[in-house]
């Protein structure tokens, strides 16, 4: 896809300082291209470090190929960049693990995350991968909100939680799957011992 | 256009450095739209989600399976939650029983499981049963607001507390509620628990017997309003097993009621006795609880003077603070001593007291600003020949006798709620 045809995320021009007005191009794994402002990229620690390391000029951005993000699809990446553009310039929360988090979901984020759970799952995965702290917070909070008013039985269905019996069965299966190899190792060890060598390790 | 595309391909094939965000090898599972496969997120993200759940939601989650209980427990075990729980309170009253949780992350909010004895579970759906002993039909909590301080004018501007309640049903009294308490306690990594029992309840004796043989609970509140037999009350007092604090609020006890307070020596930190007309000053001498407070007694400033004189003669009690609400409104602090004293400007710093001073009494006065009023704190530091120091602190109708520790850099004063808050809040 050419630069001209790339879908452009809505940008609030007024909010971008003149000297920062540089747009990077990213490409999703399904070859959709996005132009994202430098300020918006700062919301993602991963992308911010990447573009800093590349040290692109405005010309490089236009002339060089779009930066490929090979494990996130276009639909998800569009949400991610829409979020980053909306929240550009905002302080990134620091979680030093010292205090419980308090997070409210703003109206914009609530609308953005009004999506099916499959896409929400991918959004969380992408936010985690790109290290977008606040997007991760609001999306996790959205998942937590699914528990509202649910009985344990309903939670099992919503979150696909295995029952104790299923956990036991999975554990047994894992043990059985592991056993043949353990037996092999043991046999090999015994064989070497019989041969009088102690060089097994 | 064609040229542009060709250029793009050329750049991609030959000229570009490998500017790629390297994909992870793990495949992203694609869930069905109406479900969310929580446990396929990586562990830290699962914790993140659980952290955002309300206490009632987290408890529901913890009841799904053994592994979800462990997950919930692990989340609450993070250092940042170490001091997040206020005491969890279990109340057994004549009309209901409940567990109330307060979490600092949700200020002014109370989360409770409530069993109203007037309600019965006619449906008895086994699917609603948790922990094999308690039924919870609906996990959507009822929200109510309540003014914890009644109509106290001092707190008229105080925001009402919010209560989120979930109704429970159990035929197995008190095992059902106790099992739920044990579960919650485990998930929340053993916060302090307060057991509050209204002795007017018909089952109070059975309940006390049940808890007597259990592990000690940290705090106990025993209360009653109507007339009850001395035997029942003594039996309840005997059966409590508080490890840290005991609060007795038993009104209308008979005139002949007596109880050996030394039976409360299992209580390490706080012993508060309200409506304490039956308590005599001699009852206090051999107590071992660190802080003792007596309200509504027949004791007067003469009784406190007796205690002070006993200490000056060399007696060392095992307790550290004794707070007495006088049976009179205003107390004249100068009536306690008839010897010379030195007035000091700062009652907090030890440097104002000279150990080998011929004067053994150091008087101080402090102003204390409370919500809607100013209070004056009067006090004396009393020096004993062996170097021991005790303090008499007098505020309104309260006197506190404090045995000062040599290890502290400053003098310690009482921080009992009665000295800071209106009566409605602590009684």
XYZ file of C-alpha atoms in Angstrom:
628
model
C 0.000 0.000 0.000
C 1.380 3.402 -0.909
C 1.828 6.241 1.498
C -0.925 8.231 -0.199
C -3.441 5.449 0.276
C -2.605 4.719 3.911
C -5.532 5.170 6.317
C -4.810 8.204 8.405
C -5.867 8.260 12.014
C -7.786 11.413 12.909
C -5.407 13.923 14.355
C -6.098 17.025 16.370
C -3.637 19.326 14.639
C -3.931 22.083 17.205
C -2.707 19.832 19.976
C 0.614 19.077 18.295
C 3.478 21.484 18.836
C 4.874 22.738 15.541
C 8.381 21.388 16.061
C 7.066 17.903 16.855
C 4.881 17.616 13.786
C 6.407 14.504 12.346
C 4.413 11.449 11.348
C 5.770 7.927 11.338
C 4.417 5.201 9.161
C 3.645 1.773 10.526
C 2.408 -1.317 8.796
C 0.307 -4.057 10.362
C 0.714 -7.756 9.628
C -2.129 -7.567 7.109
C -0.323 -4.766 5.258
C -2.423 -1.838 6.453
C -0.435 1.327 6.838
C -0.891 4.041 9.461
C 0.559 7.485 9.893
C 1.018 8.352 13.527
C 2.273 11.562 15.062
C 5.515 11.556 16.997
C 3.726 12.809 20.089
C 1.188 9.982 19.943
C 3.973 7.436 19.600
C 5.326 8.561 22.967
C 2.404 6.748 24.617
C 4.030 3.484 23.529
C 7.332 2.835 25.230
C 8.238 0.169 22.679
C 7.559 2.276 19.581
C 9.036 5.384 21.131
C 12.328 3.592 21.784
C 12.259 2.105 18.309
C 11.814 5.428 16.493
C 14.369 7.082 18.736
C 16.876 4.376 17.892
C 16.200 4.767 14.177
C 16.718 8.517 14.294
C 14.589 9.170 11.191
C 14.316 12.598 9.597
C 11.079 13.791 7.996
C 12.453 12.734 4.643
C 13.366 9.268 5.920
C 9.830 8.811 7.161
C 8.429 9.557 3.741
C 11.040 7.746 1.720
C 11.809 4.662 3.724
C 9.338 1.820 4.052
C 6.751 1.802 6.817
C 7.859 0.170 10.047
C 6.381 -3.290 10.141
C 4.599 -4.503 13.242
C 4.254 -8.069 12.229
C 2.194 -9.546 15.017
C -0.643 -7.025 15.236
C -3.375 -6.840 12.626
C -4.710 -3.655 11.066
C -7.997 -3.627 12.926
C -6.250 -3.789 16.286
C -3.481 -1.397 15.328
C -6.050 1.148 14.186
C -7.615 1.106 17.670
C -4.205 1.364 19.290
C -3.185 4.391 17.230
C -6.583 6.061 17.617
C -6.107 5.745 21.347
C -2.548 7.088 21.185
C -3.596 10.083 19.100
C -6.433 10.926 21.466
C -4.211 10.709 24.518
C -1.043 12.190 23.031
C 0.821 14.517 25.331
C -0.785 13.022 28.436
C 1.454 11.906 31.264
C 2.204 8.202 31.289
C 1.241 6.633 34.629
C 4.062 5.031 36.529
C 3.241 1.832 38.334
C 5.954 1.281 40.884
C 3.850 -1.340 42.633
C 3.592 0.755 45.777
C -0.074 1.770 45.702
C -3.244 0.138 44.427
C -4.216 1.450 40.996
C -7.274 3.608 40.588
C -8.392 3.830 36.967
C -11.497 5.381 35.473
C -12.424 4.617 31.893
C -12.909 7.931 30.030
C -15.829 8.261 27.620
C -13.587 8.156 24.552
C -11.905 4.961 25.733
C -15.262 3.373 26.583
C -16.483 4.037 23.023
C -13.218 2.838 21.540
C -13.464 -0.398 23.497
C -17.081 -0.992 22.575
C -15.896 -3.965 20.560
C -16.293 -7.725 20.696
C -14.219 -9.626 23.221
C -12.037 -11.158 20.552
C -10.862 -7.756 19.437
C -10.592 -6.593 23.047
C -8.311 -9.543 23.725
C -6.112 -8.511 20.806
C -6.153 -4.898 21.968
C -4.875 -5.900 25.432
C -2.265 -8.105 23.851
C -1.158 -5.229 21.584
C -1.150 -2.677 24.430
C 0.994 -5.038 26.463
C 3.322 -5.746 23.545
C 3.717 -2.082 22.626
C 3.902 -1.165 26.316
C 1.119 1.421 26.371
C 0.552 1.585 30.107
C -2.681 3.524 30.292
C -4.347 1.675 27.408
C -3.430 -1.545 29.173
C -4.971 -0.227 32.378
C -8.289 0.805 30.844
C -8.581 -2.358 28.764
C -7.849 -4.573 31.794
C -10.375 -2.583 33.777
C -12.905 -3.233 31.020
C -12.251 -6.964 31.369
C -12.560 -6.703 35.163
C -15.920 -4.962 34.697
C -17.229 -8.104 32.985
C -17.323 -9.663 36.458
C -19.931 -7.194 37.687
C -22.798 -8.998 39.363
C -21.691 -12.427 38.113
C -22.002 -15.613 40.137
C -18.970 -17.913 40.240
C -20.725 -20.168 37.702
C -21.271 -17.237 35.339
C -17.672 -16.113 35.771
C -16.512 -19.589 34.799
C -18.417 -19.215 31.539
C -17.410 -15.603 30.814
C -13.715 -16.031 31.529
C -13.567 -19.665 30.322
C -12.232 -20.777 33.683
C -11.633 -24.481 34.159
C -13.299 -26.218 37.083
C -11.275 -28.092 39.700
C -11.988 -31.339 37.860
C -10.782 -29.886 34.561
C -7.646 -28.535 36.241
C -6.970 -31.980 37.704
C -7.497 -33.663 34.347
C -5.144 -31.185 32.644
C -2.527 -31.776 35.311
C -2.802 -35.539 34.884
C -2.545 -35.226 31.122
C 0.540 -33.025 31.451
C 2.163 -35.537 33.777
C 1.375 -38.397 31.429
C 2.788 -36.441 28.502
C 5.958 -35.773 30.453
C 6.459 -39.318 31.758
C 7.772 -41.070 28.599
C 10.702 -38.656 28.346
C 11.411 -38.956 32.039
C 11.480 -42.723 31.574
C 13.838 -42.382 28.622
C 16.245 -40.221 30.639
C 16.144 -42.689 33.474
C 16.830 -45.621 31.161
C 19.730 -43.809 29.561
C 21.178 -43.020 32.955
C 20.866 -46.644 34.068
C 22.475 -47.875 30.842
C 25.479 -45.587 31.288
C 25.797 -46.631 34.900
C 25.864 -50.250 33.762
C 28.620 -49.378 31.308
C 30.653 -48.055 34.217
C 30.840 -44.459 32.980
C 29.940 -41.492 35.113
C 29.951 -38.960 32.323
C 26.208 -38.701 32.005
C 26.215 -35.137 33.294
C 1.423 5.602 -9.305
C 3.126 2.570 -10.863
C 6.454 4.271 -10.366
C 5.639 4.942 -6.794
C 4.688 1.306 -6.187
C 7.826 0.102 -7.895
C 9.913 2.429 -5.772
C 8.187 1.099 -2.705
C 8.936 -2.504 -3.704
C 12.538 -1.574 -4.564
C 13.026 0.030 -1.186
C 11.533 -2.927 0.594
C 13.563 -5.507 -1.274
C 16.966 -3.954 -1.478
C 17.438 -0.797 0.450
C 15.694 -0.938 3.743
C 17.351 -2.004 6.972
C 15.380 -4.653 8.797
C 13.035 -2.307 10.725
C 10.675 -4.806 12.195
C 9.064 -5.295 15.539
C 10.010 -8.916 16.100
C 6.930 -11.069 16.602
C 6.582 -13.348 19.557
C 6.435 -17.034 18.755
C 3.291 -17.568 20.869
C 0.152 -17.654 18.800
C -2.656 -15.352 19.799
C -5.737 -17.404 20.562
C -8.876 -16.090 18.941
C -11.679 -16.366 21.447
C -15.383 -16.553 20.760
C -16.819 -13.055 20.866
C -18.987 -13.455 23.988
C -16.249 -15.030 26.093
C -12.982 -13.691 27.340
C -10.234 -16.280 27.866
C -8.771 -14.533 30.866
C -6.243 -17.176 31.782
C -4.643 -17.142 28.332
C -3.347 -13.648 29.058
C 0.066 -13.670 30.586
C 0.148 -13.891 34.358
C 0.915 -10.229 35.007
C -2.070 -9.147 32.913
C -4.380 -11.532 34.749
C -3.187 -9.903 37.977
C -3.855 -6.523 36.407
C -7.444 -7.501 35.646
C -8.060 -8.970 39.093
C -6.641 -5.866 40.711
C -9.443 -3.838 39.158
C -12.228 -6.038 40.508
C -14.259 -4.901 43.480
C -13.894 -7.015 46.634
C -17.216 -8.783 45.979
C -16.232 -9.579 42.390
C -12.840 -10.863 43.495
C -14.496 -13.121 46.063
C -16.892 -14.452 43.417
C -13.869 -15.116 41.187
C -12.018 -16.837 44.027
C -14.971 -19.203 44.476
C -14.759 -20.504 40.885
C -12.068 -23.095 41.594
C -9.010 -23.816 43.709
C -6.761 -22.240 41.091
C -8.812 -19.019 40.878
C -8.647 -18.782 44.650
C -4.866 -19.010 44.450
C -4.804 -16.314 41.750
C -6.988 -13.982 43.812
C -4.860 -14.636 46.873
C -1.644 -13.947 44.954
C -2.988 -10.610 43.727
C -3.932 -9.548 47.225
C -0.535 -10.700 48.463
C 1.293 -7.971 46.547
C 3.202 -5.596 48.846
C 1.053 -2.646 47.777
C -2.024 -4.331 49.285
C -0.313 -5.158 52.542
C -1.984 -2.344 54.448
C -4.997 -2.004 52.152
C -7.458 -3.925 54.311
C -9.076 -2.441 57.343
C -10.393 -4.986 59.812
C -13.042 -7.355 58.452
C -16.014 -7.306 60.762
C -18.354 -10.203 61.423
C -21.538 -9.242 63.237
C -24.088 -11.510 64.793
C -27.190 -9.558 65.774
C -30.711 -10.630 66.817
C -32.105 -10.021 63.312
C -29.166 -10.616 60.999
C -25.577 -11.750 60.605
C -23.087 -10.188 58.258
C -19.470 -9.867 57.170
C -18.391 -6.309 56.428
C -15.170 -5.542 54.584
C -13.457 -2.196 54.292
C -10.652 -1.712 51.784
C -8.628 1.489 51.740
C -8.625 1.501 47.924
C -12.396 2.126 48.116
C -12.726 4.888 50.691
C -15.967 5.308 52.652
C -17.290 2.108 51.098
C -18.353 -1.067 52.867
C -18.745 -4.439 51.160
C -20.953 -6.878 52.962
C -22.449 -10.354 52.900
C -25.680 -10.169 54.817
C -28.050 -12.817 56.053
C -31.349 -11.416 57.216
C -33.074 -13.970 59.444
C -36.453 -12.726 58.210
C -35.665 -13.904 54.670
C -35.731 -17.537 53.680
C -34.421 -19.233 50.582
C -37.472 -21.052 49.275
C -35.939 -21.895 45.908
C -32.938 -23.750 47.338
C -31.191 -23.975 43.998
C -28.016 -26.041 44.482
C -26.331 -23.986 41.755
C -26.395 -20.951 44.023
C -24.506 -22.768 46.784
C -20.907 -21.851 47.521
C -18.482 -23.571 49.879
C -21.131 -26.283 50.325
C -22.813 -24.342 53.057
C -24.095 -20.982 51.955
C -26.425 -19.867 49.164
C -25.983 -16.654 47.246
C -28.734 -16.230 44.686
C -27.729 -12.860 43.360
C -24.227 -11.424 43.105
C -25.442 -8.000 42.004
C -24.934 -6.024 45.189
C -27.599 -3.694 46.540
C -26.234 -0.212 46.992
C -27.309 1.779 50.024
C -26.077 4.889 51.732
C -25.973 5.250 55.475
C -24.849 7.924 57.837
C -22.533 6.125 60.215
C -22.603 8.913 62.760
C -26.366 9.284 63.060
C -27.500 12.865 63.197
C -24.431 14.180 64.980
C -24.308 17.891 64.103
C -20.512 17.770 64.204
C -20.574 15.382 61.273
C -23.551 16.780 59.365
C -21.263 17.580 56.437
C -19.768 14.102 56.446
C -20.422 12.046 53.306
C -22.708 9.083 54.038
C -20.973 5.721 53.760
C -21.863 3.497 50.831
C -22.793 -0.122 51.517
C -22.767 -2.775 48.803
C -24.655 -5.789 50.106
C -25.032 -9.321 48.873
C -27.711 -11.449 50.466
C -26.744 -14.873 51.738
C -28.756 -17.801 53.080
C -27.553 -20.631 55.220
C -29.238 -23.215 57.413
C -25.956 -24.061 59.059
C -25.595 -21.474 61.770
C -22.922 -20.277 62.392
C -20.849 -22.634 60.199
C -22.035 -21.106 56.929
C -20.979 -17.570 57.726
C -17.819 -18.803 59.384
C -16.820 -20.814 56.319
C -17.318 -17.753 54.130
C -15.292 -15.680 56.603
C -12.457 -18.223 56.517
C -12.478 -18.157 52.729
C -12.433 -14.351 52.512
C -9.816 -14.203 55.205
C -7.602 -16.576 53.262
C -8.030 -14.683 49.965
C -7.224 -11.391 51.655
C -4.214 -12.893 53.425
C -5.435 -12.703 56.980
C -6.344 -9.136 57.818
C -7.424 -8.347 61.355
C -10.912 -9.608 62.120
C -13.494 -8.091 64.418
C -16.130 -10.408 65.850
C -19.131 -8.456 67.061
C -21.795 -10.335 68.986
C -25.003 -8.892 70.316
C -25.652 -10.958 73.412
C -29.382 -10.283 73.168
C -29.478 -12.742 70.267
C -31.134 -15.996 71.243
C -28.206 -18.009 69.878
C -25.441 -15.945 71.523
C -24.341 -18.651 73.934
C -24.161 -21.292 71.166
C -22.180 -18.864 69.021
C -19.691 -18.048 71.774
C -19.192 -21.751 72.425
C -18.520 -22.292 68.703
C -15.820 -19.624 68.536
C -14.251 -20.485 71.876
C -12.599 -23.552 70.361
C -11.522 -21.820 67.168
C -8.267 -19.954 66.590
C -8.365 -16.596 68.370
C -9.860 -13.682 66.465
C -8.017 -10.395 66.717
C -10.825 -8.205 68.067
C -14.087 -8.891 69.825
C -17.022 -6.599 70.482
C -19.592 -7.882 72.951
C -22.701 -5.788 73.399
C -26.184 -5.960 74.813
C -28.912 -3.480 75.539
C -31.720 -5.260 77.297
C -31.595 -7.020 80.618
C -29.723 -10.280 80.511
C -28.799 -12.754 83.173
C -25.413 -12.257 84.812
C -24.623 -15.894 84.109
C -25.049 -15.484 80.344
C -22.909 -12.358 80.241
C -20.158 -13.871 82.381
C -20.206 -16.956 80.215
C -19.790 -14.803 77.085
C -16.976 -12.799 78.685
C -15.244 -16.057 79.565
C -15.554 -17.493 76.054
C -14.216 -14.604 74.019
C -10.747 -15.293 72.657
C -9.632 -11.866 71.427
C -5.922 -11.680 70.814
C -5.553 -7.933 70.289
C -8.610 -5.985 71.429
C -11.804 -6.427 73.414
C -14.623 -3.886 73.476
C -17.458 -4.433 75.922
C -20.644 -2.415 75.474
C -23.091 -4.071 77.812
C -25.768 -1.745 79.112
C -28.184 -2.319 81.950
C -26.171 -4.916 83.782
C -27.596 -5.871 87.146
C -26.393 -4.037 90.238
C -24.838 -7.191 91.564
C -22.861 -7.910 88.395
C -19.181 -8.539 89.009
C -16.492 -10.058 86.837
C -12.821 -10.748 87.322
C -11.142 -8.572 84.693
C -8.000 -10.670 84.887
C -9.870 -13.171 82.708
C -9.220 -10.667 79.915
C -5.465 -11.032 80.120
C -5.520 -12.846 76.779
C -6.109 -9.408 75.222
C -2.766 -7.868 74.335
C -3.440 -4.352 73.080
C -6.789 -2.717 73.871
C -9.448 -3.304 76.486
C -12.334 -0.813 76.329
C -15.206 -1.209 78.765
C -18.275 0.987 78.284
C -21.186 1.300 80.756
C -18.599 0.171 83.295
C -20.504 0.867 86.493
C -19.450 -2.532 87.757
C -15.719 -1.879 87.440
C -13.686 -0.932 90.516
C -10.243 0.644 90.501
C -8.735 -2.447 92.150
C -9.869 -4.498 89.133
C -7.392 -2.594 86.991
C -4.251 -3.213 89.036
C -3.265 -6.620 87.679
C -4.372 -6.304 84.075
C -1.877 -7.057 81.343
C -3.501 -5.393 78.330
C -1.349 -2.537 77.051
C -4.101 0.113 76.869
C -7.165 0.076 79.082
C -10.096 2.480 78.783
C -13.073 2.669 81.112
C -16.213 4.641 80.252
C -19.403 5.352 82.137
C -18.040 3.976 85.397
C -18.550 5.146 88.940
C -14.843 5.929 89.201
C -13.790 9.477 90.011
C -10.589 11.457 89.996
C -9.867 10.169 93.513
C -9.587 6.676 92.090
C -7.080 7.789 89.512
C -5.155 9.579 92.258
C -4.979 6.289 94.147
C -3.454 4.662 91.080
C -0.919 7.445 90.647
C 0.159 7.323 94.275
C 0.557 3.572 94.093
C 2.851 3.991 91.106
C 4.845 6.733 92.860
C 5.440 4.336 95.717
C 7.175 1.942 93.340
C 4.437 -0.237 91.882
C 4.855 -1.142 88.189
C 1.729 -2.260 86.379
C 1.958 -4.460 83.297
C -0.281 -2.146 81.295
C 1.018 1.058 79.689
C -2.019 3.359 79.563
C -5.154 3.683 81.618
C -7.876 6.004 80.345
C -10.750 6.882 82.591
C -13.903 8.773 81.749
C -14.671 10.579 84.982
C -18.018 10.419 86.581
C -17.974 14.211 86.512
C -17.830 16.578 83.570
C -15.036 19.021 84.436
C -11.935 17.981 86.295
C -9.510 20.300 87.993
C -6.055 18.895 87.217
C -4.475 20.850 90.082
C -6.406 18.767 92.596
C -4.174 15.793 91.938
C -1.009 17.124 93.489
C -0.290 19.449 96.395
C 3.455 19.765 95.957
C 5.683 22.178 94.045
C 5.922 21.724 90.313
C 7.800 23.223 87.398
C 5.835 24.514 84.456
C 7.309 23.452 81.126
C 6.477 24.943 77.755
C 6.574 21.714 75.794
C 5.047 18.561 77.181
C 6.255 16.361 74.334
C 10.042 16.539 74.609
C 11.922 14.567 77.202
C 14.705 17.140 77.304
C 12.554 19.337 79.562
C 12.720 16.780 82.355
C 15.898 16.591 84.374
C 16.267 13.179 85.973
C 18.047 14.232 89.145
C 15.825 17.255 89.651
C 14.656 17.889 93.230
C 11.279 18.765 91.725
C 9.369 15.673 90.740
C 6.441 17.238 88.972
C 6.408 19.000 85.587
C 3.224 20.706 84.541
C 2.294 21.489 80.928
C -0.647 22.763 78.947
C -1.409 22.300 75.230
C -4.056 23.497 72.847
C -5.538 20.914 70.539
C -7.572 21.802 67.499
C -10.386 19.437 66.678
C -12.989 19.573 63.915
C -15.256 22.242 65.323
C -13.652 23.222 68.565
C -10.461 23.784 70.476
C -9.573 21.655 73.456
C -7.097 22.257 76.195
C -4.911 19.395 77.298
C -3.574 19.668 80.830
C -0.915 17.401 82.089
C 1.808 16.462 84.506
C 4.935 14.430 83.968
C 5.725 12.703 87.233
C 9.287 11.728 87.989
C 9.973 8.833 90.322
C 13.133 8.389 92.395
C 14.189 5.412 90.254
C 14.042 7.588 87.131
C 10.706 6.227 85.928
C 8.363 8.775 84.364
C 4.589 8.641 84.072
C 2.201 11.200 82.640
C -1.232 12.327 83.677
C -3.089 13.725 80.665
C -6.434 15.422 81.255
C -8.848 16.475 78.537
C -12.473 17.438 79.206
C -13.888 14.570 81.271
C -11.105 12.128 80.444
C -7.966 11.414 82.407
C -5.189 9.203 81.087
C -2.380 7.785 83.153
C 0.524 6.778 80.933
C 3.631 4.876 82.009
C 6.346 6.333 79.782
C 8.889 4.098 78.123
C 12.575 4.888 78.488
C 13.142 3.727 74.928
C 11.013 6.372 73.240
C 12.585 9.677 72.240
C 9.368 11.651 72.923
C 6.654 11.319 75.532
C 3.726 9.178 74.453
C 0.157 10.433 74.734
C -3.125 8.639 74.367
C -4.584 8.525 70.885
C -7.904 6.987 71.883
C -10.751 7.995 69.565
C -12.699 9.465 72.467
C -10.145 12.272 72.681
C -10.559 13.259 69.059
C -14.023 12.347 67.898
C -17.578 12.945 69.066
C -19.116 10.318 71.319
C -21.410 9.031 68.582
C -18.392 7.741 66.665
C -16.733 5.729 69.367
C -19.614 4.619 71.526
